[in-house]
PDB file of C-alpha atoms in Angstrom:
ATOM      1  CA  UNK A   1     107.500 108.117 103.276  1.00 98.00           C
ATOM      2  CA  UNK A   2     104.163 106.781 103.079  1.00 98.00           C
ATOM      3  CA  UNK A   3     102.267 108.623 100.350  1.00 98.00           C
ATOM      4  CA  UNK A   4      98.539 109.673 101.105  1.00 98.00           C
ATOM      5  CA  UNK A   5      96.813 107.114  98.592  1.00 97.00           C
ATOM      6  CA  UNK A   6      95.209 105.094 100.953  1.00 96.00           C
ATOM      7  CA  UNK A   7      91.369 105.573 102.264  1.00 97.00           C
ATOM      8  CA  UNK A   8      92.040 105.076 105.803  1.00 98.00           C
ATOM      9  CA  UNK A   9      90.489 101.534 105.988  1.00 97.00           C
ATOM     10  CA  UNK A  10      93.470 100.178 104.769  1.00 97.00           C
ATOM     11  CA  UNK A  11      95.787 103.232 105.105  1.00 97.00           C
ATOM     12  CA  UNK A  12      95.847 102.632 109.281  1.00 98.00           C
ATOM     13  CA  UNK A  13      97.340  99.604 108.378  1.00 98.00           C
ATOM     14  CA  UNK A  14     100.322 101.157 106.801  1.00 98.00           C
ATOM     15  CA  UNK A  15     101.138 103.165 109.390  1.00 98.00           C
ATOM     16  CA  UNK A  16     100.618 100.744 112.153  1.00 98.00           C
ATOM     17  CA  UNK A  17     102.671  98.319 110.095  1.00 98.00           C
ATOM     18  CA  UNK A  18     105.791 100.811 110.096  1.00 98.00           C
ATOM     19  CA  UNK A  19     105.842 101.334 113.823  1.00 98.00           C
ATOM     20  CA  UNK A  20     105.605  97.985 114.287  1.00 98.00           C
ATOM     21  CA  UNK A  21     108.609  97.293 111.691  1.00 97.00           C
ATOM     22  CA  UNK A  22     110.697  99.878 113.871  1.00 95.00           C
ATOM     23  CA  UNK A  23     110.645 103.377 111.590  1.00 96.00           C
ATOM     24  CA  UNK A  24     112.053 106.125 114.016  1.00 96.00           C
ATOM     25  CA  UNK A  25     109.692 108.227 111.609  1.00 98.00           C
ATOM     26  CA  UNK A  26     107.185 107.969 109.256  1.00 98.00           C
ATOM     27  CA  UNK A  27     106.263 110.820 106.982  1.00 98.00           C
ATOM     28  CA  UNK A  28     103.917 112.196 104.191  1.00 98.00           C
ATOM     29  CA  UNK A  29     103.859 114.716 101.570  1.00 97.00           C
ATOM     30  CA  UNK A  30     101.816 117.614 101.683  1.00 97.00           C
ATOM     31  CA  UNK A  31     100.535 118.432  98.425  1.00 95.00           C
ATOM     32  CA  UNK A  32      96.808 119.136  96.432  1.00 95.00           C
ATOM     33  CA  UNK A  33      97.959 116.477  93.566  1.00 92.00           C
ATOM     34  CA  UNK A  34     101.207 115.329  92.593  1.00 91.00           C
ATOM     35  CA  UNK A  35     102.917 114.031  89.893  1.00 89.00           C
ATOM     36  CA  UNK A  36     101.661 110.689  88.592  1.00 91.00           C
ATOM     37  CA  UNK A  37      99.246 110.657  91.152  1.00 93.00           C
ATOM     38  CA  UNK A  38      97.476 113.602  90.021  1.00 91.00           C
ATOM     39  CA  UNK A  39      94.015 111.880  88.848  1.00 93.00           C
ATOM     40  CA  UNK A  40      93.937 109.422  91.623  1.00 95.00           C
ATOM     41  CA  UNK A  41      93.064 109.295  95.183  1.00 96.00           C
ATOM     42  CA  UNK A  42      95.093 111.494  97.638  1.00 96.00           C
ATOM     43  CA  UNK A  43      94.319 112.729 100.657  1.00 97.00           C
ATOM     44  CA  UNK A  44      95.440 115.914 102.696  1.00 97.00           C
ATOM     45  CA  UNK A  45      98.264 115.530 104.911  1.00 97.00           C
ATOM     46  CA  UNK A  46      97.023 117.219 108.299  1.00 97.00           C
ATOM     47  CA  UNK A  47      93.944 114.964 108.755  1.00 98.00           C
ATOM     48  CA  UNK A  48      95.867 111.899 107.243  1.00 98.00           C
ATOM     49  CA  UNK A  49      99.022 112.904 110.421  1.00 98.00           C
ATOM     50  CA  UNK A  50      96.121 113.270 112.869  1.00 98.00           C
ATOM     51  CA  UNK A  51      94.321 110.034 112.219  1.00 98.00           C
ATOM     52  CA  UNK A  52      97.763 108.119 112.222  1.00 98.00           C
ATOM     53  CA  UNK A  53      98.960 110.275 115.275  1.00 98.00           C
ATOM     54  CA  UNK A  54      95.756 108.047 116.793  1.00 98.00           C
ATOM     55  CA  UNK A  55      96.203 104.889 115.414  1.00 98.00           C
ATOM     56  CA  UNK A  56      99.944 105.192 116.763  1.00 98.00           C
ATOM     57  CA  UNK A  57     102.275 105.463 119.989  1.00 98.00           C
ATOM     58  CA  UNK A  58     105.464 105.745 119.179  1.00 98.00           C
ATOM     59  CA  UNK A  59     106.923 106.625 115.686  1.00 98.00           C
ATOM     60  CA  UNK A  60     107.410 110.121 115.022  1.00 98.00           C
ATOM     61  CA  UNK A  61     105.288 111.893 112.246  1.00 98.00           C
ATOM     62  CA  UNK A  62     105.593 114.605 109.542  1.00 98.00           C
ATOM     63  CA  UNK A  63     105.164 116.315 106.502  1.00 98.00           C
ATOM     64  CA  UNK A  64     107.944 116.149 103.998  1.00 96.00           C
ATOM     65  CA  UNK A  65     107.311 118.946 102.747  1.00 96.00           C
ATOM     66  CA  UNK A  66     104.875 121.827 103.734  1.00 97.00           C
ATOM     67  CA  UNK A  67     105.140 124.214 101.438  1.00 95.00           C
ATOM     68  CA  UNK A  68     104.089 128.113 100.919  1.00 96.00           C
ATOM     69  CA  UNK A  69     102.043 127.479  97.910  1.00 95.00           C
ATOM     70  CA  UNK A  70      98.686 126.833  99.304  1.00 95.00           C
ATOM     71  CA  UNK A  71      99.202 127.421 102.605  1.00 97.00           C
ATOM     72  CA  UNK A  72      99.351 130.605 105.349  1.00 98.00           C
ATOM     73  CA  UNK A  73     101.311 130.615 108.848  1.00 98.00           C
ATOM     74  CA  UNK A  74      98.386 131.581 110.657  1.00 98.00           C
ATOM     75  CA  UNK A  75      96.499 128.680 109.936  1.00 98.00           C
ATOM     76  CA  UNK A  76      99.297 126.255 109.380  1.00 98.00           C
ATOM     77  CA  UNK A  77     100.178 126.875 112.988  1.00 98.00           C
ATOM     78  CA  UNK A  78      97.039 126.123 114.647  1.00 98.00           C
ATOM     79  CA  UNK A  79      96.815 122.836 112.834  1.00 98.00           C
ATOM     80  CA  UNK A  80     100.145 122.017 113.861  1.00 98.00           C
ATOM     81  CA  UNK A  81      99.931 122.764 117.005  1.00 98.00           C
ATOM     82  CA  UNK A  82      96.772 120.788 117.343  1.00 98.00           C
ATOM     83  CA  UNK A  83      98.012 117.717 115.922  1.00 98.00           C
ATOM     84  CA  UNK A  84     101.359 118.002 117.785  1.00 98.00           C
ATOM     85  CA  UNK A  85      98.897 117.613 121.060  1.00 98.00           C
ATOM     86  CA  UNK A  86      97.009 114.682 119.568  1.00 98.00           C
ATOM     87  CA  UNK A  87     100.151 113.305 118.765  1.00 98.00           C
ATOM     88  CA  UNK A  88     101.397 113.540 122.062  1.00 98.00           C
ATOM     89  CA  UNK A  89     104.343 115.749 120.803  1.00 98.00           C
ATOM     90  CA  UNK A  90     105.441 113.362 117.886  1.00 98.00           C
ATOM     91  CA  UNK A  91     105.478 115.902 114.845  1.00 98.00           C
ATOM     92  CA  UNK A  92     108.686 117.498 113.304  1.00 98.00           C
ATOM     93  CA  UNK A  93     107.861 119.527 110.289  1.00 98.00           C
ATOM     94  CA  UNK A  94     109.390 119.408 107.208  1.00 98.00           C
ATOM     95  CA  UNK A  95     108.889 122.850 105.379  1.00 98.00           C
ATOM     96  CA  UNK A  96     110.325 123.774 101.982  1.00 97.00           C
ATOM     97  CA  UNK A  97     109.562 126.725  99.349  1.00 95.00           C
ATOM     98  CA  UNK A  98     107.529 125.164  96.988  1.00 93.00           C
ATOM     99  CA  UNK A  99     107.932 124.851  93.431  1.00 88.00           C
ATOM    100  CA  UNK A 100     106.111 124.724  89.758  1.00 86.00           C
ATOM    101  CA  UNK A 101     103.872 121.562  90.239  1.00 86.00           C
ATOM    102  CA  UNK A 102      99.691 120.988  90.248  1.00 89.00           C
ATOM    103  CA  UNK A 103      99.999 123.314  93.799  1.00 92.00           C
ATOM    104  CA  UNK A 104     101.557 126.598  92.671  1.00 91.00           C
ATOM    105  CA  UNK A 105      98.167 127.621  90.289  1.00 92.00           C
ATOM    106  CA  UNK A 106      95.576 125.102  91.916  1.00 92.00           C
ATOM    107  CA  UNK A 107      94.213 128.449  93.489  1.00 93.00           C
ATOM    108  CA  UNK A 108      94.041 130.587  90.852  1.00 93.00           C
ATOM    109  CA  UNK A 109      97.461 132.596  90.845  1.00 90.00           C
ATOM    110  CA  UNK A 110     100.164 133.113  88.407  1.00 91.00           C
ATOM    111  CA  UNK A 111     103.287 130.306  89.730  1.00 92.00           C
ATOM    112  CA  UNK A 112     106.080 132.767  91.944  1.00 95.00           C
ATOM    113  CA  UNK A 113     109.328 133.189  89.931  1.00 95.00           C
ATOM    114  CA  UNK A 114     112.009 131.569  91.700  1.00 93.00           C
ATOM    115  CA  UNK A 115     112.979 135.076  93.827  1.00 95.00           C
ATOM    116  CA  UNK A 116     109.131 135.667  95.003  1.00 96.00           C
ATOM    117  CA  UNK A 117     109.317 132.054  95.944  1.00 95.00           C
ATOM    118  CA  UNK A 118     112.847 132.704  98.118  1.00 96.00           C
ATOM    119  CA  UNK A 119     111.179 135.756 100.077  1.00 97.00           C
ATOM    120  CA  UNK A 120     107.428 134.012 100.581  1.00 97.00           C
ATOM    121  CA  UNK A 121     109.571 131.296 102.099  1.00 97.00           C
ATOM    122  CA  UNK A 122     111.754 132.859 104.418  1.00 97.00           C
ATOM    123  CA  UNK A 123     108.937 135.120 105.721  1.00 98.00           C
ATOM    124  CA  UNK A 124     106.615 131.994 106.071  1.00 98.00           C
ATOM    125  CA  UNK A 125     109.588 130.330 107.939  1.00 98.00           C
ATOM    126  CA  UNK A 126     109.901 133.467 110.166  1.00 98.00           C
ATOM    127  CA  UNK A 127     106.548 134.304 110.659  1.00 98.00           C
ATOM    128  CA  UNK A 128     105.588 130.161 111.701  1.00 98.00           C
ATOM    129  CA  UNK A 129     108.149 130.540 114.249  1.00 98.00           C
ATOM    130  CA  UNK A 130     107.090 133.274 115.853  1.00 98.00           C
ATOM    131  CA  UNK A 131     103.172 131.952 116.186  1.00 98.00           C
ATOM    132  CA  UNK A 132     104.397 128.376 117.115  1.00 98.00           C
ATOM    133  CA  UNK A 133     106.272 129.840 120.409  1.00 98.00           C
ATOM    134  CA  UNK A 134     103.970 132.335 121.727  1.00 98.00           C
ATOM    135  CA  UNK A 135     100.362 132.696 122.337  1.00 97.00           C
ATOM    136  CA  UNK A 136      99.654 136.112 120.626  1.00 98.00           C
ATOM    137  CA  UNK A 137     101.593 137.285 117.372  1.00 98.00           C
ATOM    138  CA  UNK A 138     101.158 140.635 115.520  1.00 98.00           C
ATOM    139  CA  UNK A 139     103.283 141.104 112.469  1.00 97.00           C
ATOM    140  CA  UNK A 140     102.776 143.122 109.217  1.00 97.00           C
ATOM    141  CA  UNK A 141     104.690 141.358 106.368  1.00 97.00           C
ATOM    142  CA  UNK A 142     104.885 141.988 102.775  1.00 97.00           C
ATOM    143  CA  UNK A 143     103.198 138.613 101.637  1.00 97.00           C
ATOM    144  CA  UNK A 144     102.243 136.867 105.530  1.00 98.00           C
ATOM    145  CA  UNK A 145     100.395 139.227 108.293  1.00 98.00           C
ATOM    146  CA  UNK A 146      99.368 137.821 111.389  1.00 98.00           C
ATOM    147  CA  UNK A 147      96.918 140.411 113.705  1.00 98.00           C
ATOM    148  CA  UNK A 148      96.765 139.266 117.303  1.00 98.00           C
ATOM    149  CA  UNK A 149      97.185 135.620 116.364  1.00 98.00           C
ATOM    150  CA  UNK A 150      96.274 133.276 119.289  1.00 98.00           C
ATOM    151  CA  UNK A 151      98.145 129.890 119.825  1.00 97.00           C
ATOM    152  CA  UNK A 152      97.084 128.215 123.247  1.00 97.00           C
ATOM    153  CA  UNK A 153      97.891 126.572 124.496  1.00 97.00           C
ATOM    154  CA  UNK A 154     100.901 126.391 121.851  1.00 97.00           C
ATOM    155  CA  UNK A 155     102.864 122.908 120.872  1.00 98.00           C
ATOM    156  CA  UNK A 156     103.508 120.008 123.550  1.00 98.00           C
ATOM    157  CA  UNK A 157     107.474 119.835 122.138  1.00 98.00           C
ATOM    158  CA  UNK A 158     109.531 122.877 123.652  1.00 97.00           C
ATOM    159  CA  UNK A 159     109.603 125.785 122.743  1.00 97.00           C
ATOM    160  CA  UNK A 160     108.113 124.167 119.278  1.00 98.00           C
ATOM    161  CA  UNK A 161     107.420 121.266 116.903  1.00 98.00           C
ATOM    162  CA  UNK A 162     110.567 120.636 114.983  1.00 98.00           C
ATOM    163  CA  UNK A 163     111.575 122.272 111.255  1.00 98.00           C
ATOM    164  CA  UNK A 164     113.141 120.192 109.235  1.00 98.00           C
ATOM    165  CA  UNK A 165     114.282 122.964 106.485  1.00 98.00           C
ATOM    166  CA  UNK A 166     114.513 121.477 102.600  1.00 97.00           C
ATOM    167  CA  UNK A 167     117.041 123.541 101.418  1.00 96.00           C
ATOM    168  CA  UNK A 168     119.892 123.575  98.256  1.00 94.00           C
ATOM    169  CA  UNK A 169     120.319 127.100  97.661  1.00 94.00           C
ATOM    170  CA  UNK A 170     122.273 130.155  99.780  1.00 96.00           C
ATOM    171  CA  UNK A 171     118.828 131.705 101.128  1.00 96.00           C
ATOM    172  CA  UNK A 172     117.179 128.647 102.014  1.00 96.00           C
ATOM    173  CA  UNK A 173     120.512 127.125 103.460  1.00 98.00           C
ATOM    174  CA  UNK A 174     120.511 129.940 105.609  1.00 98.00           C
ATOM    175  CA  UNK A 175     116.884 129.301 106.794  1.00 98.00           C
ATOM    176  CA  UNK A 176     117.920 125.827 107.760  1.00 98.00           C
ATOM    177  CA  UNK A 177     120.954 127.403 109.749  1.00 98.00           C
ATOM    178  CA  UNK A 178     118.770 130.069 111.459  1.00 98.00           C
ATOM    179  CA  UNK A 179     115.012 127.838 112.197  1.00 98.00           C
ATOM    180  CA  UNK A 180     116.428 124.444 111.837  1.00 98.00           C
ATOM    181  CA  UNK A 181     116.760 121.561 113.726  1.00 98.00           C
ATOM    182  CA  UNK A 182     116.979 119.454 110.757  1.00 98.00           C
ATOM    183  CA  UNK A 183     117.820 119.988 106.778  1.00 98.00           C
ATOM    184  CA  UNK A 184     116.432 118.178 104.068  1.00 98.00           C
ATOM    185  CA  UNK A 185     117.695 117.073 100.150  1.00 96.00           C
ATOM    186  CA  UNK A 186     116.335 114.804  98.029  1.00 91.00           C
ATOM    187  CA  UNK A 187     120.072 115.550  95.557  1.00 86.00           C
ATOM    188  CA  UNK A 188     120.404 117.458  92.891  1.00 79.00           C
ATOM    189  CA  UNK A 189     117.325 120.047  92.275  1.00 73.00           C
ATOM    190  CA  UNK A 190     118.696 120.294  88.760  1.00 68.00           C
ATOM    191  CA  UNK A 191     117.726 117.009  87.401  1.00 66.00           C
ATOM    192  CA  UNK A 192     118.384 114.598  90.473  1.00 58.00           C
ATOM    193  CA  UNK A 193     117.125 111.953  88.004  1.00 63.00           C
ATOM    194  CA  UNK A 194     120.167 112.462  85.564  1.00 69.00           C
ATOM    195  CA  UNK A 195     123.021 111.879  88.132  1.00 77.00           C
ATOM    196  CA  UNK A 196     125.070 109.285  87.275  1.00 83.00           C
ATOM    197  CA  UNK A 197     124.949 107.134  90.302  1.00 88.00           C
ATOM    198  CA  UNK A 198     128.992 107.210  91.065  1.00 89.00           C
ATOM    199  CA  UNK A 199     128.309 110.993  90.865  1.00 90.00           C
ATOM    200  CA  UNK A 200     125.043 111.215  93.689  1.00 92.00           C
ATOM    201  CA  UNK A 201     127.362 111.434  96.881  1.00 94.00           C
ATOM    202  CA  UNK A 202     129.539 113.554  95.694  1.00 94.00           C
ATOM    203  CA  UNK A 203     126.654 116.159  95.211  1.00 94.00           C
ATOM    204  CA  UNK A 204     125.028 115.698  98.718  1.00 96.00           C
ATOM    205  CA  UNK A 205     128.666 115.782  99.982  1.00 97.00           C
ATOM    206  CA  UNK A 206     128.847 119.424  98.479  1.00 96.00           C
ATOM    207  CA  UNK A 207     125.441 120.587  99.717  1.00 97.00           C
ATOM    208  CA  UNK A 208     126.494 119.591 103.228  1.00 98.00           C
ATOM    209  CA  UNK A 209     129.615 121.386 102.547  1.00 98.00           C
ATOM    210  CA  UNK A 210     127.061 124.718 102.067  1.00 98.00           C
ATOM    211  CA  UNK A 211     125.459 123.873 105.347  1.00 98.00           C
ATOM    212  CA  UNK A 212     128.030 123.757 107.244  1.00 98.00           C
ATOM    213  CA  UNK A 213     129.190 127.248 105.857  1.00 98.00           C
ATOM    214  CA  UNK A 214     125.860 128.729 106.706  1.00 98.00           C
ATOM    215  CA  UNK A 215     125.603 127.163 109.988  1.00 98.00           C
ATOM    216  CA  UNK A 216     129.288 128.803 110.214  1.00 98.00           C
ATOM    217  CA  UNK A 217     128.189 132.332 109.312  1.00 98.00           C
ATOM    218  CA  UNK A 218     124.915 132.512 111.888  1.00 97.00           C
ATOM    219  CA  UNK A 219     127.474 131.227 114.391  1.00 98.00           C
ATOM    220  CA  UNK A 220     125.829 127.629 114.503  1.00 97.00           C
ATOM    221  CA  UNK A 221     127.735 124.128 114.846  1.00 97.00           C
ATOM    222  CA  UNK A 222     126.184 122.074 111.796  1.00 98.00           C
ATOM    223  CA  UNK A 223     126.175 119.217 114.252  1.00 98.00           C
ATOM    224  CA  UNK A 224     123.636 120.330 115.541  1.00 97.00           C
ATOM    225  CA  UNK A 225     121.135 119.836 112.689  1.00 98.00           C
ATOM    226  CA  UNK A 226     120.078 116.727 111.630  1.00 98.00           C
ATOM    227  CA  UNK A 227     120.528 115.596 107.943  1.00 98.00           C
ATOM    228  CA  UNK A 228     117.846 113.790 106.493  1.00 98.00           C
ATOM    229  CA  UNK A 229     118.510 112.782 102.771  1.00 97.00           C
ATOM    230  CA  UNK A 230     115.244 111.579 100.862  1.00 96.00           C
ATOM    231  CA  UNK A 231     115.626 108.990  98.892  1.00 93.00           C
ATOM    232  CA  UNK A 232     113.821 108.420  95.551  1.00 87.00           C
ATOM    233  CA  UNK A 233     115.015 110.886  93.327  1.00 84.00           C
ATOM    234  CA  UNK A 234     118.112 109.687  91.631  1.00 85.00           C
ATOM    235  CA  UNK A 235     119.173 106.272  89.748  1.00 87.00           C
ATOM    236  CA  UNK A 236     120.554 104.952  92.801  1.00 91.00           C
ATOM    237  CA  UNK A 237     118.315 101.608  94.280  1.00 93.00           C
ATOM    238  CA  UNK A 238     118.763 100.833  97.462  1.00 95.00           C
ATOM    239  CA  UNK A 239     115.760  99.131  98.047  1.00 96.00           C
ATOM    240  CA  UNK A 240     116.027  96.451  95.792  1.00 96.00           C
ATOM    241  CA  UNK A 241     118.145  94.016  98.327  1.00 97.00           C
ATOM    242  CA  UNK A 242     119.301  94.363 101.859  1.00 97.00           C
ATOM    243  CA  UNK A 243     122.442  94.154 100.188  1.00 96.00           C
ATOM    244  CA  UNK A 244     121.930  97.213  98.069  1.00 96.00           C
ATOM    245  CA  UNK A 245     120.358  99.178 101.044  1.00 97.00           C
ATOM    246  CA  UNK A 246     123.288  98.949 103.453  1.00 97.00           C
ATOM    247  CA  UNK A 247     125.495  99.740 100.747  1.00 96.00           C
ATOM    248  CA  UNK A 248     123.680 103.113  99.868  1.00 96.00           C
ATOM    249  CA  UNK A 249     123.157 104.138 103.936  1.00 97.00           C
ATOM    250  CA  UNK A 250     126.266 103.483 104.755  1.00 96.00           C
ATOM    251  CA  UNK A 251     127.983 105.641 101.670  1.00 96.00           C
ATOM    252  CA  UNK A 252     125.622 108.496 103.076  1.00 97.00           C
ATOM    253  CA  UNK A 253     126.563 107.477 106.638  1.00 96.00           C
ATOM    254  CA  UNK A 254     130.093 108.385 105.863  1.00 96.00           C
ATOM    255  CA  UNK A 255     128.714 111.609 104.488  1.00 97.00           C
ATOM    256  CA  UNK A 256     127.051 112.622 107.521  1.00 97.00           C
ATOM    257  CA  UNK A 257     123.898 111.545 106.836  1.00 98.00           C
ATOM    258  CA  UNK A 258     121.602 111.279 110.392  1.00 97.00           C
ATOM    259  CA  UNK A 259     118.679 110.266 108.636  1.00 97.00           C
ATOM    260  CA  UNK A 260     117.257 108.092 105.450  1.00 97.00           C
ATOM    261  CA  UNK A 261     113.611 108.216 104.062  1.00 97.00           C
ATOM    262  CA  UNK A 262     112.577 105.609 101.901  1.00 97.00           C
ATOM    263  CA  UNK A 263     109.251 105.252  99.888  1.00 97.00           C
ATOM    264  CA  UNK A 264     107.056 102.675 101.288  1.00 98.00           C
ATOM    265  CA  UNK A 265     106.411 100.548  97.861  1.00 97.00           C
ATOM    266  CA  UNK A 266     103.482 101.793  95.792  1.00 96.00           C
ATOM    267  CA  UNK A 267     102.537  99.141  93.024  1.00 94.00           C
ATOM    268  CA  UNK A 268     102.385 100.428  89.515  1.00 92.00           C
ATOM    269  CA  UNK A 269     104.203 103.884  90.168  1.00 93.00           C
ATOM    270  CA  UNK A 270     107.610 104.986  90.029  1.00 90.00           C
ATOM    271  CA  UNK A 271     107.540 103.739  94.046  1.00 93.00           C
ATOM    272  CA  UNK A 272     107.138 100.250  92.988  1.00 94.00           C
ATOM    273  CA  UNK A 273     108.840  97.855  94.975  1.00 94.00           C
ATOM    274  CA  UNK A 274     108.828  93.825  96.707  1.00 97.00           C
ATOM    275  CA  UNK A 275     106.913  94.861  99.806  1.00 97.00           C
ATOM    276  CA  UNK A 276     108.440  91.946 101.754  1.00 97.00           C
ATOM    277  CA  UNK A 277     112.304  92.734 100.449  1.00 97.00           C
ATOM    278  CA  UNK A 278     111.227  96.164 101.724  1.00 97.00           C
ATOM    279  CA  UNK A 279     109.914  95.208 105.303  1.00 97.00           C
ATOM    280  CA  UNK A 280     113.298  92.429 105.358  1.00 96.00           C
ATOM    281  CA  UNK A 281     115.566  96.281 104.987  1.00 96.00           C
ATOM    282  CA  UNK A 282     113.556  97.125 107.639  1.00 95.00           C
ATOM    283  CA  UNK A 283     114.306  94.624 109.842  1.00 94.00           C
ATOM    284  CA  UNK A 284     117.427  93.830 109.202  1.00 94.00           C
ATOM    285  CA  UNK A 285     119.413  96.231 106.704  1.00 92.00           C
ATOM    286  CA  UNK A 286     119.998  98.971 109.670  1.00 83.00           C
ATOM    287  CA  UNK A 287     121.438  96.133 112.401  1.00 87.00           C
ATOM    288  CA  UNK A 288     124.000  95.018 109.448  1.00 90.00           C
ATOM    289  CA  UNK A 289     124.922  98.767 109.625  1.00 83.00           C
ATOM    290  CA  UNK A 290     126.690  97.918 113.042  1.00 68.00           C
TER     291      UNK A 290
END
């Protein structure tokens, strides 16, 4: 996860420097402002993925997440589709429903209650799908409309750019099991930061119970899906050894964990970290996985 902080003078370098350290993926949120980050510099996601889709070959890129709250399928799909050709079909999207932060009133409206939030989502999931795998989409919905939307010459990946579906509860579970090709948790959404540590598997191993359930009921093998767990959000530290690292991934490993995102270190945050301890995990910490 490299956050976009960075003018691109020295933010290239970053995302050079994690192909070159052997990422499978490298992603970015997609926000306005977030967090702790709020009053300083951060860039928009789509132009920062297309200017490292160019200053890359090989690593995959995304968003982790897109979200409904400032954004519209129409036009969300002819940016992605655009920078899934200059990426030379590298882009999986990570796609989530939003929630209270800077985003939901940065426009002007009153924040969704948690149910307007579950139907925008699923109709934005719906709706994206349908534009990203065919060149003309009409559909009347009660929050997302499209009229005779074009998308040619639609995405370079078959039949579209990947959703990777961040999802903890029933509706959004069942997204994941319907659009997905991956699913996304950063742990618990009630307080991930007040999990004990001895307690933080246990509570992905339950969510990953759910998935499989709703992969069950749409008549889906949850193998199918890839698991991506986020890490950042909980007391656990994996990323201050290579010790501690292949300790954490492989506890999640055992889980059924296909995936592991990590926060490249941002000094003086909450992402703070020993950038050369960090590029050693790299390196080495997923070779002592065996």
């Amino acid at each position: 996860m490299i956050l976009p902080i960075h003018r691109w003078s020295e933010g290239q370098k970053v995302w050079r420097r994690a192909e070159e350290l052997g990422f499978h993926a490298a992603y970015t949120y997609d926000h306005l402002s977030w967090r702790s980050f709020r009053d300083e510099p951060w860039f928009g996601s789509v132009p920062t993925l297309t200017a490292a889709a160019t200053a890359t070959e090989r690593i995959r890129l995304g968003t982790l997440v897109t979200s409904p709250n400032f954004r519209h399928p129409v036009t969300l799909a002819k940016e992605l589709i655009t920078l899934d050709d200059v990426s030379g079909g590298r882009l999986t999207l990570g796609i989530g429903a939003g929630g209270t932060g800077f985003d939901a009133t940065a426009m002007g409206q009153e924040a969704w209650s948690p149910r307007e939030r579950a139907d925008r989502f699923g109709e934005f999931v719906g709706l994206l799908d349908e534009l990203l795998r065919n060149d003309a989409v009409t559909r009347e919905g009660a929050y997302y409309s499209a009229v005779e939307a074009r998308n040619v010459p639609g995405c370079v990946q078959v039949p579209r750019v990947p959703f990777y579906v961040a999802a903890t509860g029933p509706r959004g579970l069942r997204l994941a099991a319907e659009h997905g090709q991956g699913w996304v948790t950063y742990g618990d959404p009630r307080g991930p930061g007040d999990v004990p540590v001895e307690q933080a598997p246990g509570v992905i191993a339950g969510q990953l119970g759910k998935l499989a359930a709703a992969c069950a009921a749409v008549g889906r093998d949850v193998a199918s899906l890839e698991k991506v767990l986020l890490q950042g959000s909980t007391a656990e530290r994996p990323l201050e050894s290579v010790g501690a690292f292949v300790d954490w991934a492989g506890r999640y490993r055992e889980l059924g964990i296909t995936e592991l995102v990590v926060h490249w270190p941002v000094p003086d945050s909450v992402f703070a970290g020993d950038l050369d301890v960090f590029e050693k995990i790299a390196t080495e910490g997923l070779a002592q996985l065996g």
